[in-house]
Amino acid sequence: VEDYAAAWDDLFAALPVDVPRALHHTALNVGALGPYERGELLDFTRRLCERYHLRWVNEDVGLWSLAGRPVPYPLPPLLTRAGLEATIENVRECQASLPVPLVLEFPGFAHGVSVVVGELHAYDFFRELAEQTEAPVTLDVGHLLSWQWWRGRRGIELYDEIERLPLSHCFEMHLSGCEIVGDRFFDAHHGHLLEEQFQLLAGLLPLCDNVRAVTFEDPRFDEQGTMLPTSHASWKRLVEMLQPWMAP
Amino acid sequence: VTDREHGRRIEEAFAACLYGGDATGEPLLAAVAVDDWTEAAAGVRWMVLGRSHRGTGALEAWYPTAIAAWRSAHPDDAELDALAARFCRSAACGAWREFPASDGGISLEEAWWRFFQEAGIGDPDELEEEFLSVVVRSLAVAPRARFRWPEAVRPAPGGCFALSRRLVLHAALDGRYVRGEVTPLVAAVLRDETARHEAGAVVEKLRAMRLIG
């Protein structure tokens, strides 16, 4: 933690004190099938939570490495019964060691990067995982679209089957810049939201009674700290859409 | 075989496919479309070429002479994709680890060095200097990095050091990188404690630099 403290202290000093703070993890590797030693990692995470008063830890449900070997992008978990059982066990281990809730994020599916193994529907996998672990979840709207896109769905079919998601577990929603180029859906993280993301968000919000946070993950800023026009247009529309749902 | 051990085998097979192997040995993976593996493997090559570390940069900055030698011999591989494909399939790459749960793995820098050596790419002496330089500089920036130290890198009171065949010292001392040719006497003192009783002044100097205890 000491190696990180200087940078983190600077960051938190720049934030208003009343802004809720959470950690987006990238190494819990809850989709792992094989042994994965998390002891030191969980201890490190716990110390960060305590030092910076983090309210929750978020993590994409996926494979962030394979038998210790790096991968360029988190891979979806194996969509098999064995994959689900291993993921449930991994999540329970993390939950038992963290001082704050572990919020499970639906993973991304990107042609050209992801390899999808197994026959389970990802929404069913994710719902059963949330139910068995009683975990709150993050619905990343771009990731949901990417799954349906992967399956060949287009147009209004992209918004189908949301009832198969663990909607009552939804604590947070994520939005990050996505792009459709040719017949490819990209989780581009460039700060510009697609019309399809707003449409799906509008469909999800009334169904998720327990949602408490909506996060715009990647707005772009210039060197003076001013939000770039492409991101600002997305931000403005997002704020307008969320206005009726905000706490007074 | 426990479920976790079986799971490890699946992960190893999965990784092997992504790093350029084939999926025929594992039925679960064999069901994946060949095109999906091909595209995902391209992503892995892009990753190993682009991996950049604080203070040292990425591959082309680590091994400029080896990369120049490769480009000279393979002018059609300007993007280094063919080089990365060979690297990804190598045993050297297979020893690379970088996650907290994977103690015992070597750094990407060492993996490339082993690969260049085995493949006979670049001048061996230049390669050794580049390798020791990048590894020691990385330890100057991140002294507690979790990769396994190369055999040539030795601990010192102020950090660590390595000596090349050309008797060039590379040292990370209290956050600073120090590099320079040394005399055979200094090299002997650094390599062998028994040589210290005949080199009082040198020993004192090296102790003051926190190279030896």
CSV table of C-alpha atoms in Angstrom, one decimal:
chain,number,residue,atom,x,y,z
A,1,VAL,CA,0.0,0.0,0.0
A,2,GLU,CA,2.9,2.4,0.8
A,3,ASP,CA,4.0,2.2,-2.9
A,4,TYR,CA,0.6,3.6,-3.9
A,5,ALA,CA,-0.1,5.9,-1.1
A,6,ALA,CA,1.5,9.1,-2.5
A,7,ALA,CA,-0.4,8.9,-5.8
A,8,TRP,CA,-3.7,7.9,-4.1
A,9,ASP,CA,-3.3,10.6,-1.4
A,10,ASP,CA,-3.0,13.2,-4.2
A,11,LEU,CA,-6.0,11.8,-6.0
A,12,PHE,CA,-8.3,11.8,-3.0
A,13,ALA,CA,-7.1,15.2,-1.9
A,14,ALA,CA,-8.5,16.5,-5.2
A,15,LEU,CA,-11.9,15.0,-4.7
A,16,PRO,CA,-14.8,16.5,-2.8
A,17,VAL,CA,-15.0,14.7,0.6
A,18,ASP,CA,-18.7,13.8,0.1
A,19,VAL,CA,-18.1,11.9,-3.1
A,20,PRO,CA,-18.6,8.2,-2.6
A,21,ARG,CA,-15.4,6.3,-3.4
A,22,ALA,CA,-15.1,2.7,-4.7
A,23,LEU,CA,-12.5,0.6,-6.3
A,24,HIS,CA,-12.6,-1.1,-9.7
A,25,HIS,CA,-10.4,-4.1,-9.2
A,26,THR,CA,-8.6,-5.9,-12.1
A,27,ALA,CA,-6.9,-8.8,-10.5
A,28,LEU,CA,-9.3,-10.9,-8.4
A,29,ASN,CA,-9.7,-13.2,-11.4
A,30,VAL,CA,-13.0,-14.6,-10.2
A,31,GLY,CA,-13.5,-16.6,-13.3
A,32,ALA,CA,-10.4,-18.7,-12.6
A,33,LEU,CA,-10.8,-22.4,-13.0
A,34,GLY,CA,-7.4,-23.4,-11.6
A,35,PRO,CA,-5.8,-22.5,-8.3
A,36,TYR,CA,-5.3,-18.7,-7.8
A,37,GLU,CA,-3.6,-17.4,-4.7
A,38,ARG,CA,-5.5,-14.3,-3.6
A,39,GLY,CA,-4.3,-14.0,0.0
A,40,GLU,CA,-1.9,-11.1,-0.3
A,41,LEU,CA,-4.1,-9.4,-2.9
A,42,LEU,CA,-7.1,-9.5,-0.7
A,43,ASP,CA,-5.1,-8.2,2.2
A,44,PHE,CA,-3.8,-5.3,0.0
A,45,THR,CA,-7.3,-4.6,-1.1
A,46,ARG,CA,-8.6,-4.6,2.4
A,47,ARG,CA,-5.9,-2.1,3.5
A,48,LEU,CA,-6.9,0.2,0.6
A,49,CYS,CA,-10.5,0.0,1.6
A,50,GLU,CA,-9.8,1.0,5.1
A,51,ARG,CA,-7.2,3.7,4.4
A,52,TYR,CA,-9.4,5.5,1.8
A,53,HIS,CA,-12.9,4.6,3.1
A,54,LEU,CA,-13.9,2.8,-0.1
A,55,ARG,CA,-17.5,1.9,-0.1
A,56,TRP,CA,-17.4,-1.1,-2.4
A,57,VAL,CA,-15.1,-3.1,-4.7
A,58,ASN,CA,-16.2,-3.7,-8.3
A,59,GLU,CA,-14.8,-6.5,-10.5
A,60,ASP,CA,-15.6,-7.8,-13.9
A,61,VAL,CA,-16.5,-11.5,-13.7
A,62,GLY,CA,-13.9,-13.0,-15.9
A,63,LEU,CA,-10.4,-14.4,-16.5
A,64,TRP,CA,-7.8,-11.7,-16.0
A,65,SER,CA,-5.0,-14.2,-16.5
A,66,LEU,CA,-4.7,-17.8,-17.5
A,67,ALA,CA,-2.6,-20.1,-15.3
A,68,GLY,CA,-0.6,-17.0,-14.5
A,69,ARG,CA,-0.1,-15.9,-18.1
A,70,PRO,CA,-1.3,-12.4,-19.1
A,71,VAL,CA,-4.2,-11.7,-21.4
A,72,PRO,CA,-4.7,-8.4,-23.3
A,73,TYR,CA,-8.3,-8.0,-22.2
A,74,PRO,CA,-10.4,-9.7,-19.4
A,75,LEU,CA,-11.9,-12.9,-21.0
A,76,PRO,CA,-15.4,-14.0,-20.1
A,77,PRO,CA,-15.6,-16.9,-17.7
A,78,LEU,CA,-16.1,-20.4,-19.1
A,79,LEU,CA,-19.9,-20.5,-19.7
A,80,THR,CA,-20.2,-24.1,-18.4
A,81,ARG,CA,-21.5,-25.6,-15.2
A,82,ALA,CA,-17.9,-26.2,-14.0
A,83,GLY,CA,-17.0,-22.6,-14.9
A,84,LEU,CA,-20.0,-21.3,-12.9
A,85,GLU,CA,-19.2,-23.5,-9.9
A,86,ALA,CA,-15.6,-22.3,-9.8
A,87,THR,CA,-16.7,-18.7,-10.1
A,88,ILE,CA,-19.1,-19.0,-7.3
A,89,GLU,CA,-16.4,-20.5,-5.1
A,90,ASN,CA,-14.0,-17.7,-6.0
A,91,VAL,CA,-16.5,-15.0,-5.3
A,92,ARG,CA,-17.3,-16.4,-1.9
A,93,GLU,CA,-13.6,-16.4,-1.0
A,94,CYS,CA,-13.3,-12.8,-1.9
A,95,GLN,CA,-16.5,-11.8,-0.1
A,96,ALA,CA,-15.3,-13.5,3.0
A,97,SER,CA,-12.1,-11.4,3.0
A,98,LEU,CA,-13.2,-8.0,2.0
A,99,PRO,CA,-14.5,-5.4,4.5
A,100,VAL,CA,-16.9,-3.9,1.9
A,101,PRO,CA,-19.3,-5.5,-0.6
A,102,LEU,CA,-17.9,-7.1,-3.8
A,103,VAL,CA,-20.0,-5.9,-6.7
A,104,LEU,CA,-19.9,-8.3,-9.6
A,105,GLU,CA,-19.8,-6.8,-13.1
A,106,PHE,CA,-21.2,-8.4,-16.2
A,107,PRO,CA,-18.2,-9.0,-18.5
A,108,GLY,CA,-17.6,-7.8,-22.0
A,109,PHE,CA,-17.6,-9.9,-25.1
A,110,ALA,CA,-15.6,-8.5,-27.9
A,111,HIS,CA,-14.9,-10.1,-31.3
A,112,GLY,CA,-11.2,-10.1,-32.0
A,113,VAL,CA,-10.3,-10.2,-28.3
A,114,SER,CA,-12.7,-12.5,-26.4
A,115,VAL,CA,-13.0,-16.2,-26.8
A,116,VAL,CA,-16.3,-17.6,-25.7
A,117,VAL,CA,-16.2,-21.1,-24.4
A,118,GLY,CA,-19.3,-23.0,-23.2
A,119,GLU,CA,-23.0,-23.2,-24.0
A,120,LEU,CA,-24.6,-21.3,-21.1
A,121,HIS,CA,-26.4,-18.0,-21.8
A,122,ALA,CA,-24.2,-15.3,-20.2
A,123,TYR,CA,-27.3,-13.7,-18.6
A,124,ASP,CA,-28.3,-17.0,-17.0
A,125,PHE,CA,-24.7,-17.6,-15.8
A,126,PHE,CA,-24.6,-14.1,-14.3
A,127,ARG,CA,-28.0,-14.4,-12.6
A,128,GLU,CA,-27.2,-17.7,-11.0
A,129,LEU,CA,-23.9,-16.4,-9.8
A,130,ALA,CA,-25.5,-13.4,-8.2
A,131,GLU,CA,-28.2,-15.5,-6.6
A,132,GLN,CA,-25.9,-18.2,-5.3
A,133,THR,CA,-23.5,-15.6,-3.8
A,134,GLU,CA,-26.1,-13.1,-2.8
A,135,ALA,CA,-23.8,-10.5,-4.4
A,136,PRO,CA,-24.8,-7.0,-5.6
A,137,VAL,CA,-24.0,-6.5,-9.3
A,138,THR,CA,-22.9,-3.9,-11.8
A,139,LEU,CA,-24.6,-3.9,-15.2
A,140,ASP,CA,-22.2,-2.5,-17.7
A,141,VAL,CA,-24.5,-1.4,-20.5
A,142,GLY,CA,-21.9,-1.7,-23.2
A,143,HIS,CA,-21.0,-5.2,-22.0
A,144,LEU,CA,-24.6,-6.3,-22.1
A,145,LEU,CA,-24.9,-5.0,-25.7
A,146,SER,CA,-21.6,-6.7,-26.6
A,147,TRP,CA,-23.0,-10.1,-25.5
A,148,GLN,CA,-26.1,-9.8,-27.6
A,149,TRP,CA,-24.0,-8.5,-30.5
A,150,TRP,CA,-21.7,-11.5,-30.1
A,151,ARG,CA,-24.8,-13.7,-30.5
A,152,GLY,CA,-25.7,-12.0,-33.7
A,153,ARG,CA,-28.5,-9.9,-32.4
A,154,ARG,CA,-29.0,-6.5,-34.0
A,155,GLY,CA,-31.5,-3.6,-33.8
A,156,ILE,CA,-34.2,-3.9,-31.1
A,157,GLU,CA,-33.1,-7.5,-30.4
A,158,LEU,CA,-30.1,-6.0,-28.6
A,159,TYR,CA,-32.4,-5.1,-25.8
A,160,ASP,CA,-34.0,-8.5,-25.4
A,161,GLU,CA,-33.9,-11.0,-22.5
A,162,ILE,CA,-33.0,-8.4,-19.8
A,163,GLU,CA,-35.5,-10.3,-17.6
A,164,ARG,CA,-32.8,-13.0,-17.5
A,165,LEU,CA,-30.4,-10.7,-15.7
A,166,PRO,CA,-30.3,-10.4,-11.8
A,167,LEU,CA,-32.1,-7.1,-11.9
A,168,SER,CA,-33.0,-7.0,-8.2
A,169,HIS,CA,-29.3,-7.4,-7.4
A,170,CYS,CA,-28.3,-4.4,-9.5
A,171,PHE,CA,-26.5,-1.9,-7.4
A,172,GLU,CA,-24.5,0.0,-10.0
A,173,MET,CA,-24.6,0.6,-13.8
A,174,HIS,CA,-21.6,1.4,-15.9
A,175,LEU,CA,-21.4,3.3,-19.1
A,176,SER,CA,-18.2,3.6,-21.1
A,177,GLY,CA,-17.5,4.7,-24.6
A,178,CYS,CA,-18.4,2.1,-27.2
A,179,GLU,CA,-18.3,2.0,-31.0
A,180,ILE,CA,-19.7,0.0,-33.9
A,181,VAL,CA,-17.4,-0.3,-36.9
A,182,GLY,CA,-18.6,-2.4,-39.7
A,183,ASP,CA,-20.0,-5.4,-38.1
A,184,ARG,CA,-17.9,-5.2,-35.0
A,185,PHE,CA,-18.9,-3.9,-31.6
A,186,PHE,CA,-16.0,-2.3,-29.7
A,187,ASP,CA,-15.8,-1.5,-26.0
A,188,ALA,CA,-13.6,1.4,-26.9
A,189,HIS,CA,-13.5,3.3,-23.7
A,190,HIS,CA,-13.2,6.6,-25.5
A,191,GLY,CA,-15.8,8.5,-23.7
A,192,HIS,CA,-18.5,8.7,-26.3
A,193,LEU,CA,-21.7,6.8,-25.6
A,194,LEU,CA,-23.8,5.1,-28.3
A,195,GLU,CA,-27.5,5.7,-28.8
A,196,GLU,CA,-28.0,1.9,-28.1
A,197,GLN,CA,-26.4,2.4,-24.6
A,198,PHE,CA,-28.9,5.2,-23.8
A,199,GLN,CA,-31.8,3.0,-25.0
A,200,LEU,CA,-30.8,0.0,-23.0
A,201,LEU,CA,-30.2,2.2,-19.9
A,202,ALA,CA,-33.7,3.6,-20.3
A,203,GLY,CA,-35.1,0.1,-20.4
A,204,LEU,CA,-33.1,-1.1,-17.3
A,205,LEU,CA,-33.6,1.8,-14.9
A,206,PRO,CA,-37.3,1.2,-14.2
A,207,LEU,CA,-36.6,-2.5,-13.6
A,208,CYS,CA,-33.7,-2.1,-11.1
A,209,ASP,CA,-35.2,-1.1,-7.8
A,210,ASN,CA,-32.0,-1.3,-5.9
A,211,VAL,CA,-29.7,0.6,-8.2
A,212,ARG,CA,-27.7,3.3,-6.3
A,213,ALA,CA,-25.0,4.4,-8.7
A,214,VAL,CA,-24.6,5.1,-12.4
A,215,THR,CA,-21.0,5.6,-13.4
A,216,PHE,CA,-19.7,7.2,-16.6
A,217,GLU,CA,-16.4,5.4,-16.6
A,218,ASP,CA,-14.3,7.2,-19.2
A,219,PRO,CA,-15.1,10.8,-20.0
A,220,ARG,CA,-12.1,12.5,-21.7
A,221,PHE,CA,-10.6,15.7,-20.6
A,222,ASP,CA,-8.1,18.1,-22.0
A,223,GLU,CA,-4.9,19.2,-20.2
A,224,GLN,CA,-6.8,22.0,-18.5
A,225,GLY,CA,-9.3,19.5,-17.0
A,226,THR,CA,-12.2,20.5,-19.4
A,227,MET,CA,-14.3,17.7,-20.6
A,228,LEU,CA,-14.0,17.2,-24.4
A,229,PRO,CA,-17.1,18.0,-26.5
A,230,THR,CA,-17.7,14.3,-27.5
A,231,SER,CA,-17.7,13.2,-23.9
A,232,HIS,CA,-19.6,16.3,-22.8
A,233,ALA,CA,-22.5,15.5,-25.1
A,234,SER,CA,-22.8,12.0,-23.6
A,235,TRP,CA,-22.5,13.4,-20.1
A,236,LYS,CA,-25.2,16.0,-20.6
A,237,ARG,CA,-27.6,13.5,-22.0
A,238,LEU,CA,-26.8,11.0,-19.3
A,239,VAL,CA,-27.5,13.6,-16.5
A,240,GLU,CA,-30.7,14.6,-18.2
A,241,MET,CA,-31.8,10.9,-18.4
A,242,LEU,CA,-31.0,10.3,-14.8
A,243,GLN,CA,-32.6,13.4,-13.4
A,244,PRO,CA,-35.9,11.8,-12.4
A,245,TRP,CA,-34.0,9.0,-10.6
A,246,MET,CA,-31.6,11.1,-8.6
A,247,ALA,CA,-32.0,11.5,-4.8
A,248,PRO,CA,-33.3,15.0,-3.9
B,1,VAL,CA,-7.4,-35.1,-10.3
B,2,THR,CA,-9.3,-32.4,-8.4
B,3,ASP,CA,-11.5,-29.9,-10.1
B,4,ARG,CA,-9.0,-27.2,-9.6
B,5,GLU,CA,-6.1,-29.2,-11.1
B,6,HIS,CA,-8.3,-30.0,-14.0
B,7,GLY,CA,-9.2,-26.3,-14.2
B,8,ARG,CA,-5.5,-25.4,-14.3
B,9,ARG,CA,-5.0,-27.8,-17.2
B,10,ILE,CA,-7.8,-26.1,-19.1
B,11,GLU,CA,-6.3,-22.6,-18.3
B,12,GLU,CA,-2.9,-23.8,-19.5
B,13,ALA,CA,-4.4,-25.1,-22.7
B,14,PHE,CA,-6.5,-22.0,-23.2
B,15,ALA,CA,-3.3,-19.8,-22.7
B,16,ALA,CA,-1.4,-22.0,-25.2
B,17,CYS,CA,-4.0,-21.4,-27.8
B,18,LEU,CA,-3.9,-17.7,-27.3
B,19,TYR,CA,-0.2,-17.7,-27.5
B,20,GLY,CA,-0.2,-19.4,-30.9
B,21,GLY,CA,-0.7,-23.1,-30.1
B,22,ASP,CA,-3.7,-25.2,-31.3
B,23,ALA,CA,-6.8,-26.3,-29.5
B,24,THR,CA,-7.1,-29.8,-30.6
B,25,GLY,CA,-6.0,-31.4,-27.3
B,26,GLU,CA,-8.9,-30.0,-25.2
B,27,PRO,CA,-12.4,-30.8,-26.5
B,28,LEU,CA,-14.0,-27.8,-24.7
B,29,LEU,CA,-11.6,-25.4,-26.6
B,30,ALA,CA,-11.7,-27.3,-29.9
B,31,ALA,CA,-15.3,-26.2,-30.2
B,32,VAL,CA,-14.2,-22.6,-30.5
B,33,ALA,CA,-14.1,-21.3,-34.1
B,34,VAL,CA,-10.6,-21.1,-35.6
B,35,ASP,CA,-11.1,-17.5,-36.6
B,36,ASP,CA,-11.8,-16.6,-33.0
B,37,TRP,CA,-8.5,-18.1,-31.9
B,38,THR,CA,-6.7,-16.4,-34.8
B,39,GLU,CA,-8.0,-13.0,-33.9
B,40,ALA,CA,-7.5,-13.4,-30.1
B,41,ALA,CA,-3.9,-14.5,-30.7
B,42,ALA,CA,-3.3,-11.3,-32.7
B,43,GLY,CA,-4.4,-9.4,-29.6
B,44,VAL,CA,-1.9,-11.3,-27.5
B,45,ARG,CA,0.9,-10.4,-30.0
B,46,TRP,CA,-0.2,-6.7,-29.9
B,47,MET,CA,-0.1,-6.9,-26.1
B,48,VAL,CA,3.5,-8.3,-25.8
B,49,LEU,CA,4.8,-5.8,-28.3
B,50,GLY,CA,3.1,-2.9,-26.6
B,51,ARG,CA,3.6,-3.7,-23.0
B,52,SER,CA,5.3,-0.6,-21.5
B,53,HIS,CA,6.9,-0.4,-18.0
B,54,ARG,CA,7.4,2.7,-15.9
B,55,GLY,CA,10.9,4.1,-16.4
B,56,THR,CA,12.0,1.7,-19.2
B,57,GLY,CA,9.4,1.9,-21.9
B,58,ALA,CA,8.6,-1.1,-24.2
B,59,LEU,CA,10.4,-3.7,-26.3
B,60,GLU,CA,12.0,-1.4,-28.9
B,61,ALA,CA,13.5,0.7,-26.1
B,62,TRP,CA,14.7,-2.3,-24.2
B,63,TYR,CA,16.4,-4.1,-27.1
B,64,PRO,CA,17.3,-1.6,-29.8
B,65,THR,CA,20.1,-3.6,-31.4
B,66,ALA,CA,18.2,-6.9,-31.4
B,67,ILE,CA,15.2,-5.3,-33.0
B,68,ALA,CA,17.5,-3.6,-35.5
B,69,ALA,CA,19.0,-7.0,-36.3
B,70,TRP,CA,15.6,-8.6,-36.8
B,71,ARG,CA,14.4,-5.8,-39.0
B,72,SER,CA,17.5,-6.0,-41.1
B,73,ALA,CA,17.0,-9.7,-41.6
B,74,HIS,CA,13.2,-9.4,-42.0
B,75,PRO,CA,12.4,-6.2,-43.9
B,76,ASP,CA,8.9,-7.4,-44.5
B,77,ASP,CA,8.1,-7.5,-40.8
B,78,ALA,CA,8.0,-3.7,-40.1
B,79,GLU,CA,5.3,-4.1,-37.4
B,80,LEU,CA,7.3,-7.0,-35.7
B,81,ASP,CA,4.2,-9.2,-35.8
B,82,ALA,CA,6.2,-12.2,-37.1
B,83,LEU,CA,8.7,-11.7,-34.4
B,84,ALA,CA,6.0,-11.5,-31.8
B,85,ALA,CA,4.4,-14.7,-33.1
B,86,ARG,CA,7.7,-16.6,-32.7
B,87,PHE,CA,8.2,-15.1,-29.2
B,88,CYS,CA,4.7,-16.0,-28.1
B,89,ARG,CA,5.2,-19.7,-29.0
B,90,SER,CA,8.6,-19.8,-27.2
B,91,ALA,CA,9.4,-21.5,-23.9
B,92,ALA,CA,10.9,-18.1,-22.8
B,93,CYS,CA,7.5,-16.4,-23.2
B,94,GLY,CA,5.9,-19.3,-21.4
B,95,ALA,CA,8.0,-18.5,-18.3
B,96,TRP,CA,6.7,-14.9,-18.2
B,97,ARG,CA,4.4,-14.1,-15.3
B,98,GLU,CA,3.2,-10.8,-14.0
B,99,PHE,CA,0.4,-11.3,-11.5
B,100,PRO,CA,0.5,-11.2,-7.8
B,101,ALA,CA,-0.7,-14.8,-7.5
B,102,SER,CA,2.1,-16.1,-9.8
B,103,ASP,CA,5.3,-15.9,-7.8
B,104,GLY,CA,8.3,-17.5,-9.6
B,105,GLY,CA,7.7,-16.1,-13.0
B,106,ILE,CA,10.3,-14.2,-14.9
B,107,SER,CA,9.8,-10.6,-16.2
B,108,LEU,CA,8.8,-9.9,-19.8
B,109,GLU,CA,12.2,-8.2,-20.2
B,110,GLU,CA,14.0,-11.5,-19.3
B,111,ALA,CA,11.7,-13.5,-21.4
B,112,TRP,CA,12.6,-11.4,-24.5
B,113,TRP,CA,16.3,-11.7,-23.6
B,114,ARG,CA,16.1,-15.5,-23.4
B,115,PHE,CA,14.2,-15.7,-26.6
B,116,PHE,CA,16.7,-13.5,-28.5
B,117,GLN,CA,19.5,-15.6,-27.2
B,118,GLU,CA,17.9,-18.9,-28.2
B,119,ALA,CA,16.9,-17.6,-31.6
B,120,GLY,CA,20.3,-16.1,-32.2
B,121,ILE,CA,19.0,-12.6,-32.8
B,122,GLY,CA,21.4,-9.7,-32.2
B,123,ASP,CA,24.9,-9.6,-31.0
B,124,PRO,CA,25.2,-11.6,-27.7
B,125,ASP,CA,27.3,-9.0,-25.9
B,126,GLU,CA,25.2,-6.1,-26.9
B,127,LEU,CA,22.1,-8.1,-25.9
B,128,GLU,CA,23.5,-8.8,-22.5
B,129,GLU,CA,24.2,-5.1,-21.9
B,130,GLU,CA,20.7,-4.2,-23.0
B,131,PHE,CA,19.2,-6.9,-20.9
B,132,LEU,CA,21.0,-6.0,-17.7
B,133,SER,CA,20.4,-2.4,-18.2
B,134,VAL,CA,16.6,-2.7,-18.6
B,135,VAL,CA,16.2,-5.1,-15.7
B,136,VAL,CA,18.3,-3.1,-13.3
B,137,ARG,CA,16.6,0.1,-14.3
B,138,SER,CA,13.3,-1.4,-13.7
B,139,LEU,CA,14.4,-2.4,-10.2
B,140,ALA,CA,15.7,1.1,-9.6
B,141,VAL,CA,12.1,2.3,-10.3
B,142,ALA,CA,10.3,-0.5,-8.6
B,143,PRO,CA,12.6,-2.2,-6.1
B,144,ARG,CA,9.8,-4.5,-4.9
B,145,ALA,CA,8.7,-5.7,-8.3
B,146,ARG,CA,7.4,-9.3,-8.0
B,147,PHE,CA,9.2,-11.0,-10.9
B,148,ARG,CA,12.0,-13.5,-10.2
B,149,TRP,CA,15.4,-11.8,-10.4
B,150,PRO,CA,17.7,-13.0,-13.2
B,151,GLU,CA,20.6,-15.0,-12.0
B,152,ALA,CA,23.0,-12.2,-13.0
B,153,VAL,CA,21.3,-9.7,-10.7
B,154,ARG,CA,22.6,-9.7,-7.2
B,155,PRO,CA,21.3,-7.9,-4.1
B,156,ALA,CA,23.3,-5.0,-2.7
B,157,PRO,CA,22.8,-2.9,0.5
B,158,GLY,CA,21.5,-0.1,-1.7
B,159,GLY,CA,19.5,-2.2,-4.1
B,160,CYS,CA,21.0,-4.6,-6.6
B,161,PHE,CA,23.7,-4.8,-9.3
B,162,ALA,CA,24.8,-7.0,-12.2
B,163,LEU,CA,28.1,-7.3,-14.1
B,164,SER,CA,28.3,-8.1,-17.8
B,165,ARG,CA,30.9,-10.2,-19.6
B,166,ARG,CA,32.4,-6.9,-20.7
B,167,LEU,CA,32.8,-5.8,-17.1
B,168,VAL,CA,30.1,-3.2,-17.3
B,169,LEU,CA,28.5,-2.6,-14.0
B,170,HIS,CA,24.7,-2.0,-13.9
B,171,ALA,CA,23.4,-1.0,-10.5
B,172,ALA,CA,20.2,0.2,-8.9
B,173,LEU,CA,21.3,2.1,-5.7
B,174,ASP,CA,18.8,3.9,-3.6
B,175,GLY,CA,16.5,4.7,-6.5
B,176,ARG,CA,19.3,5.7,-8.9
B,177,TYR,CA,20.6,3.7,-11.9
B,178,VAL,CA,24.4,3.6,-12.1
B,179,ARG,CA,26.2,2.2,-15.2
B,180,GLY,CA,29.9,2.1,-16.1
B,181,GLU,CA,32.9,-0.1,-16.9
B,182,VAL,CA,34.8,-1.4,-13.9
B,183,THR,CA,38.3,-2.8,-13.5
B,184,PRO,CA,39.0,-6.5,-13.1
B,185,LEU,CA,39.8,-5.8,-9.4
B,186,VAL,CA,36.4,-4.1,-8.8
B,187,ALA,CA,34.7,-6.9,-10.6
B,188,ALA,CA,36.5,-9.5,-8.5
B,189,VAL,CA,35.5,-7.7,-5.3
B,190,LEU,CA,31.9,-7.5,-6.4
B,191,ARG,CA,31.7,-11.1,-7.4
B,192,ASP,CA,33.7,-12.8,-4.7
B,193,GLU,CA,33.9,-11.8,-1.0
B,194,THR,CA,37.2,-13.6,-0.6
B,195,ALA,CA,38.9,-11.1,-2.9
B,196,ARG,CA,38.1,-8.2,-0.5
B,197,HIS,CA,41.0,-8.7,1.9
B,198,GLU,CA,43.4,-7.6,-0.8
B,199,ALA,CA,41.6,-4.5,-2.0
B,200,GLY,CA,41.0,-2.3,1.1
B,201,ALA,CA,40.5,1.0,-0.7
B,202,VAL,CA,38.2,-0.4,-3.3
B,203,VAL,CA,36.1,-2.2,-0.7
B,204,GLU,CA,35.7,1.0,1.2
B,205,LYS,CA,34.6,2.9,-1.9
B,206,LEU,CA,32.1,0.2,-2.9
B,207,ARG,CA,30.8,0.1,0.7
B,208,ALA,CA,30.3,3.9,0.6
B,209,MET,CA,28.3,3.4,-2.6
B,210,ARG,CA,26.2,0.7,-0.9
B,211,LEU,CA,27.2,-1.8,-3.5
B,212,ILE,CA,28.6,-4.3,-0.9
B,213,GLY,CA,28.1,-4.7,2.8
